[in-house]
PDB file of C-alpha atoms and ligand atoms in Angstrom:
ATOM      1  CA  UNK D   1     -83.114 146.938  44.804  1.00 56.00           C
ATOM      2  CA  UNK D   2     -84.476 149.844  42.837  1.00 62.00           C
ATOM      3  CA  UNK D   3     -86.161 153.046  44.755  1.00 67.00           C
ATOM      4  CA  UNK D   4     -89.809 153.004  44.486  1.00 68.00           C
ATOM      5  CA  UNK D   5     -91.445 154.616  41.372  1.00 74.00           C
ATOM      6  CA  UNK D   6     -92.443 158.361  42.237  1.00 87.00           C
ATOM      7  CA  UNK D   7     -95.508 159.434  41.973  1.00 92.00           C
ATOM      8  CA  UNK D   8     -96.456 162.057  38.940  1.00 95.00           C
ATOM      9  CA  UNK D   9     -98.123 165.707  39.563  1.00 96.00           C
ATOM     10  CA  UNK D  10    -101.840 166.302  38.742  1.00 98.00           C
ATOM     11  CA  UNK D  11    -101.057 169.756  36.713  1.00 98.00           C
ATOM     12  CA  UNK D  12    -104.560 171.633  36.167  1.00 98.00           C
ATOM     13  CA  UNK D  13    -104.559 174.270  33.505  1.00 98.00           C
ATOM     14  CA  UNK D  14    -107.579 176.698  33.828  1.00 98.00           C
ATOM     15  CA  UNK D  15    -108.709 180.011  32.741  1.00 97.00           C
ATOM     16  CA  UNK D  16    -111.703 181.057  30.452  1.00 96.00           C
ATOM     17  CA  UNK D  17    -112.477 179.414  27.224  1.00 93.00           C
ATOM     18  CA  UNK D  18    -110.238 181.778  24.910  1.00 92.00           C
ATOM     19  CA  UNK D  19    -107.355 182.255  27.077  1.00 94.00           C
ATOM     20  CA  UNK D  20    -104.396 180.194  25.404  1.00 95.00           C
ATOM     21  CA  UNK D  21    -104.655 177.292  27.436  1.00 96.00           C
ATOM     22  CA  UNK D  22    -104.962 175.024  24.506  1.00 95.00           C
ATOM     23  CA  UNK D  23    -102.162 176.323  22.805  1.00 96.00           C
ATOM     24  CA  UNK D  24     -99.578 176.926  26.053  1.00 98.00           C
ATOM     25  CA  UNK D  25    -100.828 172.773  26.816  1.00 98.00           C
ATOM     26  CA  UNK D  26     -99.564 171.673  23.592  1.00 97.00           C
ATOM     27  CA  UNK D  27     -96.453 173.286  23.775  1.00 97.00           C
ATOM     28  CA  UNK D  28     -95.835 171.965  27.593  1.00 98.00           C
ATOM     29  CA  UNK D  29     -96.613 168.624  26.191  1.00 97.00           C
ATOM     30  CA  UNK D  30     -93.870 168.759  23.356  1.00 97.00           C
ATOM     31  CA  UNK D  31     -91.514 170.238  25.523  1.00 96.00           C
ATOM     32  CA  UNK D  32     -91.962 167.653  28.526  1.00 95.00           C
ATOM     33  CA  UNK D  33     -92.034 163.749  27.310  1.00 93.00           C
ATOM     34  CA  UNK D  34     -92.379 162.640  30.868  1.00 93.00           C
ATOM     35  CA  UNK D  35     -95.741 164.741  31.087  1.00 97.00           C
ATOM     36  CA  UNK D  36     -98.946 163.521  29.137  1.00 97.00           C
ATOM     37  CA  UNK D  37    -103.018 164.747  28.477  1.00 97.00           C
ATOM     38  CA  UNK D  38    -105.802 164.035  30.649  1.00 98.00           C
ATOM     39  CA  UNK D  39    -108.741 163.455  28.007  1.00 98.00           C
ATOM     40  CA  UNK D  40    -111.808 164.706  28.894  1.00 98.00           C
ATOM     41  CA  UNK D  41    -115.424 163.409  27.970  1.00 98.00           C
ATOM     42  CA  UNK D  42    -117.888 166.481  26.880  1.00 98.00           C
ATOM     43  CA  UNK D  43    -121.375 166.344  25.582  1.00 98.00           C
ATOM     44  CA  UNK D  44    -120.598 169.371  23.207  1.00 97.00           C
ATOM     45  CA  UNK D  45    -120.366 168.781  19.526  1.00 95.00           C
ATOM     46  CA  UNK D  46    -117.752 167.921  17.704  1.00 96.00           C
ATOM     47  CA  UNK D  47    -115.748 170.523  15.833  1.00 93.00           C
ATOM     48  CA  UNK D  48    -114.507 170.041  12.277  1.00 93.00           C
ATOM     49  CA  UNK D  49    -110.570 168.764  12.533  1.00 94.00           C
ATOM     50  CA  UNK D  50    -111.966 166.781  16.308  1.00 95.00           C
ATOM     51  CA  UNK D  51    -111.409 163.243  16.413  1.00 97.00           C
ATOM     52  CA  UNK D  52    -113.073 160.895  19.011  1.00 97.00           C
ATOM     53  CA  UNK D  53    -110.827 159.870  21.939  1.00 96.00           C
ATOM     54  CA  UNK D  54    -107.820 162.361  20.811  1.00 95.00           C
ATOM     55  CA  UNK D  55    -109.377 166.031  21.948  1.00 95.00           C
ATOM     56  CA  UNK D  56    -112.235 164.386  23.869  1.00 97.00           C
ATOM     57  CA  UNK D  57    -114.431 161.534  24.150  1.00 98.00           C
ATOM     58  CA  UNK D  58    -117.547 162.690  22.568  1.00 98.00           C
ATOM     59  CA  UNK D  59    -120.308 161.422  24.837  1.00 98.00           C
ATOM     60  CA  UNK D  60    -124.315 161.917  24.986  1.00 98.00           C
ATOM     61  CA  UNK D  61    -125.780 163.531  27.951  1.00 98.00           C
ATOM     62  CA  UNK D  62    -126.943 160.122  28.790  1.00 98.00           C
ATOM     63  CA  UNK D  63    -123.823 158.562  28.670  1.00 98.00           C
ATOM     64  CA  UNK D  64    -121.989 161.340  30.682  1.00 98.00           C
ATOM     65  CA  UNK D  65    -124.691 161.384  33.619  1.00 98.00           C
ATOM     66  CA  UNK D  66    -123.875 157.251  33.374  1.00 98.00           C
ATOM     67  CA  UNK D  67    -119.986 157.994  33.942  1.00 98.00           C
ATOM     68  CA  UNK D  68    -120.762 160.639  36.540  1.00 98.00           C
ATOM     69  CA  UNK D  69    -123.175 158.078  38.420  1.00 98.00           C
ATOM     70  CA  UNK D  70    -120.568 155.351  38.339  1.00 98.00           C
ATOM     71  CA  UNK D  71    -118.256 157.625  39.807  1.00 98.00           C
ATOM     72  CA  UNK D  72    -115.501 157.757  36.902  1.00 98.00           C
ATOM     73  CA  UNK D  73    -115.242 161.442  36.997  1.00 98.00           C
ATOM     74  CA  UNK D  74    -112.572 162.937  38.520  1.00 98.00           C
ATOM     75  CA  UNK D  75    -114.085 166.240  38.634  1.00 98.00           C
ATOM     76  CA  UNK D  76    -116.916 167.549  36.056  1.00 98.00           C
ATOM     77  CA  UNK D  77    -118.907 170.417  35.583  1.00 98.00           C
ATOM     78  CA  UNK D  78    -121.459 172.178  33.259  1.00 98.00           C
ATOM     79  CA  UNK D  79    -119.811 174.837  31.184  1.00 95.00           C
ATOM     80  CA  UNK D  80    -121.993 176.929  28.798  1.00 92.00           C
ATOM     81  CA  UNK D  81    -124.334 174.487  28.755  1.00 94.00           C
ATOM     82  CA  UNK D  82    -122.609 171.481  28.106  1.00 97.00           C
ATOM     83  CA  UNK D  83    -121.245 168.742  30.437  1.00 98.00           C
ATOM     84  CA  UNK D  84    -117.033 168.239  30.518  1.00 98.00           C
ATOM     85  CA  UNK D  85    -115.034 166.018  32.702  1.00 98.00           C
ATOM     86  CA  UNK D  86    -111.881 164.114  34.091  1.00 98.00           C
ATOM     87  CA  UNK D  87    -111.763 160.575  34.276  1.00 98.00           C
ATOM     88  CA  UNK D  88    -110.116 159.353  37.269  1.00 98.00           C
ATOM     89  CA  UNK D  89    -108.723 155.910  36.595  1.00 97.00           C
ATOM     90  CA  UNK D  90    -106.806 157.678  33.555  1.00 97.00           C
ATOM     91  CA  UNK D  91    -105.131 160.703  36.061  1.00 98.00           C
ATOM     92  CA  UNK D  92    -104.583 157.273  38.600  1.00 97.00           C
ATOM     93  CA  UNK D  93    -103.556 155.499  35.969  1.00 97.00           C
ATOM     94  CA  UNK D  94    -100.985 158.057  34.796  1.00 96.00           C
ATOM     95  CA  UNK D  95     -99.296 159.170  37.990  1.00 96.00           C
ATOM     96  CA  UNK D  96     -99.049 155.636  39.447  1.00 96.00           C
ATOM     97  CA  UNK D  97     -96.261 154.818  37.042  1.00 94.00           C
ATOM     98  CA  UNK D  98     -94.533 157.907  37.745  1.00 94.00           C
ATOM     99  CA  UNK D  99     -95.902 160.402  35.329  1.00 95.00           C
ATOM    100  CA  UNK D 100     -97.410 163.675  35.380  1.00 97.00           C
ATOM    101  CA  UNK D 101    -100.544 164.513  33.839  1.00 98.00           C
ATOM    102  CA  UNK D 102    -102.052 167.859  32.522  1.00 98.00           C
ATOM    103  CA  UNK D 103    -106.012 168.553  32.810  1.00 98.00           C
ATOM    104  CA  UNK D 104    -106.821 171.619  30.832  1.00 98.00           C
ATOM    105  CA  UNK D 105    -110.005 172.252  32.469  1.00 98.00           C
ATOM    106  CA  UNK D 106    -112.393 175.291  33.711  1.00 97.00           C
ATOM    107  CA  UNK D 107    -112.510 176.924  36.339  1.00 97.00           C
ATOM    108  CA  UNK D 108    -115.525 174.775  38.631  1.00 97.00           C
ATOM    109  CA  UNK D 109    -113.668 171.706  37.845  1.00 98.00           C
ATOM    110  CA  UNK D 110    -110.241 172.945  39.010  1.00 98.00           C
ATOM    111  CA  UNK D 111    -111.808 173.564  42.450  1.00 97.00           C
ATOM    112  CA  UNK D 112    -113.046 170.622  42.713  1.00 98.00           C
ATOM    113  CA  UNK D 113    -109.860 168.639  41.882  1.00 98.00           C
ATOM    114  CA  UNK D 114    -107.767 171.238  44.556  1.00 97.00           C
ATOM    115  CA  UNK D 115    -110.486 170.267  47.184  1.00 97.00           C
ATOM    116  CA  UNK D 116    -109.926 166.396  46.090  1.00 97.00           C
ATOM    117  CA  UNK D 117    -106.617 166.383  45.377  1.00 96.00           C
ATOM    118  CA  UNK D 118    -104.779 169.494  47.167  1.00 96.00           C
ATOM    119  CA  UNK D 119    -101.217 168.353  46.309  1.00 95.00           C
ATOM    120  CA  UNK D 120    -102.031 169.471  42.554  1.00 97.00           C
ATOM    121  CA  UNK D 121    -100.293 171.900  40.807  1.00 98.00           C
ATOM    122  CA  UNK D 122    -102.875 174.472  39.995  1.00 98.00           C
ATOM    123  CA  UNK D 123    -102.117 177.178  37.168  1.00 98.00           C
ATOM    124  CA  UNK D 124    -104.814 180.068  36.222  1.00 98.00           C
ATOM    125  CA  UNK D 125    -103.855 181.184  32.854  1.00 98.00           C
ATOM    126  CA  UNK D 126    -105.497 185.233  32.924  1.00 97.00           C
ATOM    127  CA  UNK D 127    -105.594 187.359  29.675  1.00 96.00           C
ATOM    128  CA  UNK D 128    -104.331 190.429  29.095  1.00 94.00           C
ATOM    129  CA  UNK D 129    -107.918 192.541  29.593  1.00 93.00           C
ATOM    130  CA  UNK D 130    -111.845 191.055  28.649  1.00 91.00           C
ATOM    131  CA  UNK D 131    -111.372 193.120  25.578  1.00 92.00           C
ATOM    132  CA  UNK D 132    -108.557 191.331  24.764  1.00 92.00           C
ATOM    133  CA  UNK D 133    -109.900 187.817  25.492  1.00 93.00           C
ATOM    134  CA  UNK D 134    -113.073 188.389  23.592  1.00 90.00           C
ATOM    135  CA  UNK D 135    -110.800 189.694  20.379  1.00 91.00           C
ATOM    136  CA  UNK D 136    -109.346 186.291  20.961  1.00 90.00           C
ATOM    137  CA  UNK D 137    -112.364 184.284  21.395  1.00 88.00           C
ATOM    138  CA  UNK D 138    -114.348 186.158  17.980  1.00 87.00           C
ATOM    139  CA  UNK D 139    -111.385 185.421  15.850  1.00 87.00           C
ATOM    140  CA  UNK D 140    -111.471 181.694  16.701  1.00 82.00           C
ATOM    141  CA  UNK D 141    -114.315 181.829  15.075  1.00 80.00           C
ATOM    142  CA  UNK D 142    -115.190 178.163  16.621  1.00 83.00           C
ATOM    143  CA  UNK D 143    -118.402 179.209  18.408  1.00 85.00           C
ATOM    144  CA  UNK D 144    -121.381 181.319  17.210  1.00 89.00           C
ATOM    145  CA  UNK D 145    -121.666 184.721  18.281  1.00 89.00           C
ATOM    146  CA  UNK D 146    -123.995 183.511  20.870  1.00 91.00           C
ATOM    147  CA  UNK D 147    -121.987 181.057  22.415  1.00 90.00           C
ATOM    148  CA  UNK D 148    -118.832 183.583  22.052  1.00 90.00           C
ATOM    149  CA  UNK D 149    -121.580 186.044  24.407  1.00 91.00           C
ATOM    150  CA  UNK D 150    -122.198 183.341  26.895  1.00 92.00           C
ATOM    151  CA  UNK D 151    -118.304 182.502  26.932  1.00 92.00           C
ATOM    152  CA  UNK D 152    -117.553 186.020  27.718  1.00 93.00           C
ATOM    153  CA  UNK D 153    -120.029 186.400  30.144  1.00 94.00           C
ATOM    154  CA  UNK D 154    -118.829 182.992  32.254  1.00 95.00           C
ATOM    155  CA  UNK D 155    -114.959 184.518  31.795  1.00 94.00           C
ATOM    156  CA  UNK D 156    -115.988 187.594  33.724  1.00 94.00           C
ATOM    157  CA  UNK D 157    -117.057 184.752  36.681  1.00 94.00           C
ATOM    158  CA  UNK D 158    -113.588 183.029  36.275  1.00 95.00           C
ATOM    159  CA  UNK D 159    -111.687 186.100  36.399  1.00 94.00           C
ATOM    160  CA  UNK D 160    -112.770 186.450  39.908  1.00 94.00           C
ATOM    161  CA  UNK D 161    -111.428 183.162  41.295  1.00 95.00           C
ATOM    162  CA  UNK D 162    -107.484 183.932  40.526  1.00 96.00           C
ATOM    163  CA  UNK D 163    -107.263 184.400  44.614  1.00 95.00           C
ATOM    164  CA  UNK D 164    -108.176 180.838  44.787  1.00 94.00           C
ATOM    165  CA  UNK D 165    -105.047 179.439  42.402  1.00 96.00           C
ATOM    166  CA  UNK D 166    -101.571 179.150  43.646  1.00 95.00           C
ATOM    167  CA  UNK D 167    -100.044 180.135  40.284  1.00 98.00           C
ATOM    168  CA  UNK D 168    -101.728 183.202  38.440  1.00 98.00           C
ATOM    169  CA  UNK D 169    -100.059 183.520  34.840  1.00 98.00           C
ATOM    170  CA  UNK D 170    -101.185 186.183  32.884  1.00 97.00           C
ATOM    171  CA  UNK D 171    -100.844 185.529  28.650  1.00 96.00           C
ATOM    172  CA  UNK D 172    -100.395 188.742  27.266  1.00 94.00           C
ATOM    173  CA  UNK D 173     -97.030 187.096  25.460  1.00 95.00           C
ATOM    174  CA  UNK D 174     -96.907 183.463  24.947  1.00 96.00           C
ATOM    175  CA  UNK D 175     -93.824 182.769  24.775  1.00 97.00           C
ATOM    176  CA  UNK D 176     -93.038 184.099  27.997  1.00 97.00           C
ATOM    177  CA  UNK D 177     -96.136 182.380  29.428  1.00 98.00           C
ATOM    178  CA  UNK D 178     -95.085 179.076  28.623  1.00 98.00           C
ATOM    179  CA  UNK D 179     -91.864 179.763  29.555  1.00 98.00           C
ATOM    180  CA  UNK D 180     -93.675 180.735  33.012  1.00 98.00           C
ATOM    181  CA  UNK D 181     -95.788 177.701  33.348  1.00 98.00           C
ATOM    182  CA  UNK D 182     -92.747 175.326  32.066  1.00 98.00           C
ATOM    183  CA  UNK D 183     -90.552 177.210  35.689  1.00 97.00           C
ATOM    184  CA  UNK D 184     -93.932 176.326  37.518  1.00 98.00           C
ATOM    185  CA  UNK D 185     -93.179 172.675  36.821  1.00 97.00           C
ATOM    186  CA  UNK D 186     -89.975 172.353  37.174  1.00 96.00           C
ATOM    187  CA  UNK D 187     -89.983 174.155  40.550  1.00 95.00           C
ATOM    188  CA  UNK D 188     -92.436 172.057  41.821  1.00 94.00           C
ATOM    189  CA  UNK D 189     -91.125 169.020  41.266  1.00 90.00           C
ATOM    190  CA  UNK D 190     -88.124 169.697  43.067  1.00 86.00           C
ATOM    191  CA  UNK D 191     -90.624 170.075  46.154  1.00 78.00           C
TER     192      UNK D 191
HETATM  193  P1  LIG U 201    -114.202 173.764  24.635  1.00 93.93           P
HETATM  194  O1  LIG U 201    -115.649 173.539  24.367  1.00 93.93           O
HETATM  195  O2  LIG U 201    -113.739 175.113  24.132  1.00 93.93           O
HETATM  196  O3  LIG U 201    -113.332 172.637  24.145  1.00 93.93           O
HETATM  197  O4  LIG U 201    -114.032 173.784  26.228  1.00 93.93           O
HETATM  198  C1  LIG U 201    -114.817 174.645  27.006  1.00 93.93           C
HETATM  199  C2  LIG U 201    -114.236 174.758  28.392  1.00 93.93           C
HETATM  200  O5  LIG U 201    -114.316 173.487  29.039  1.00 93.93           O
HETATM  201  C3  LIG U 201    -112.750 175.128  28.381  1.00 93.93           C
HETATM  202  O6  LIG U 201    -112.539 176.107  29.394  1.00 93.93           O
HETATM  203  C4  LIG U 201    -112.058 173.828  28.701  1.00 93.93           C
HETATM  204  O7  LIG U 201    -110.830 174.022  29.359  1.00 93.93           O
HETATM  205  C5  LIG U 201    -113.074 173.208  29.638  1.00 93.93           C
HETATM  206  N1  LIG U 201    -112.896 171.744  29.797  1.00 93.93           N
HETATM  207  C6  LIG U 201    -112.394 170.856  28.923  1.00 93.93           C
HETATM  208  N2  LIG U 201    -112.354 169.642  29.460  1.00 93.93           N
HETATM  209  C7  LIG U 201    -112.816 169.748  30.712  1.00 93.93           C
HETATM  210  C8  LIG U 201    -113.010 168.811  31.794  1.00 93.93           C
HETATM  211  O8  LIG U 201    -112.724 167.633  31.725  1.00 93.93           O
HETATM  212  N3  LIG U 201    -113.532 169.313  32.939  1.00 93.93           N
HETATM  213  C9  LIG U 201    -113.859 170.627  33.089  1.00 93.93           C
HETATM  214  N4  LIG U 201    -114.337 171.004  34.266  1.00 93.93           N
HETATM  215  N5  LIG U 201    -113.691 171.523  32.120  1.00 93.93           N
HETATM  216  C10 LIG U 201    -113.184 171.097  30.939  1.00 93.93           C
END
């Protein structure tokens, strides 16, 4: 008879908009083909390059409230004034057959999935300084200057959670950070 199928890690990614989390995601992703992407439904707009159902299901406020009131979210919050989320029957989904799945999320959302789902592997990516992130976040140039303010201003909020994380990685090299979050896995498994 054949052992029972193990059940996959939740693996939350978090950290202010800015931070690297995007790019240190992508490179777990290619480097792991046993771990895959939780996407996320947000009522922002979408940005040129974005496609529908591959960075996020694009949703009206009217549909995400729906979603939320039917209970398919995981975990969701209101970030700079638009709605993002987690499904859940996707994360079920996911680690039911044995695989481990990666929510790249903020920081009100991670809480809520480590008060939900405490087993989770929680990871706050930090930057190097503010200075630093907000360098980062201007030459991204994906936001308006306003939106890079209001960004800023919720990152100096986040930064004061990392006491609340397990896993505290800070991304002043990336290499090294991935390299950091990739050991965070593997160790964890072998719990
Ligand atoms: P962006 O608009 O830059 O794609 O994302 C803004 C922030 O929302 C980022 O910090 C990103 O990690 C976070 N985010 C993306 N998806 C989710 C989600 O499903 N839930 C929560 N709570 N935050 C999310």
């Amino acid at each position: 008879m054949s052992e029972p199928q193990k059940r996959g890690n939740v693996v939350v990614i978090t950290g202010p908009s800015g931070v690297g989390k995007g790019t240190i995601v992508k490179q777990i992703l290619a480097k792991f083909n046993d771990i895959v992407l939780s996407v996320s439904a947000t009522t922002r707009k979408i940005r040129p390059g974005e496609r529908n159902g591959v960075e996020y299901y694009f949703k009206s406020v009217e549909e995400f409230k729906n979603l939320i009131d039917e209970g398919q979210m995981l975990e969701w919050a209101i970030f700079a004034d638009n709605y993002y989320g987690t499904f859940k029957d996707a994360v079920k989904e996911k680690i039911n057959e044995g695989k481990d799945v990666i929510l790249e999320i903020e920081v009100q959302g991670a809480m809520q999935v480590k008060d939900k789902l405490p087993e989770s592997i929680l990871i706050f990516i930090a930057p190097p300084s503010l200075e630093e992130l907000k360098t980062r976040l201007v030459g991204r140039a994906t936001e308006t200057p306003e939106v890079v303010m209001k960004r800023l201003k919720i990152a100096e909020e986040e930064l004061k959670t990392t006491n609340k994380f397990k896993y505290v990685v800070k991304n002043d090299n990336l290499e090294l950070a991935i390299k950091e979050v990739e050991n965070i896995i593997l160790n964890e498994r072998e719990n």
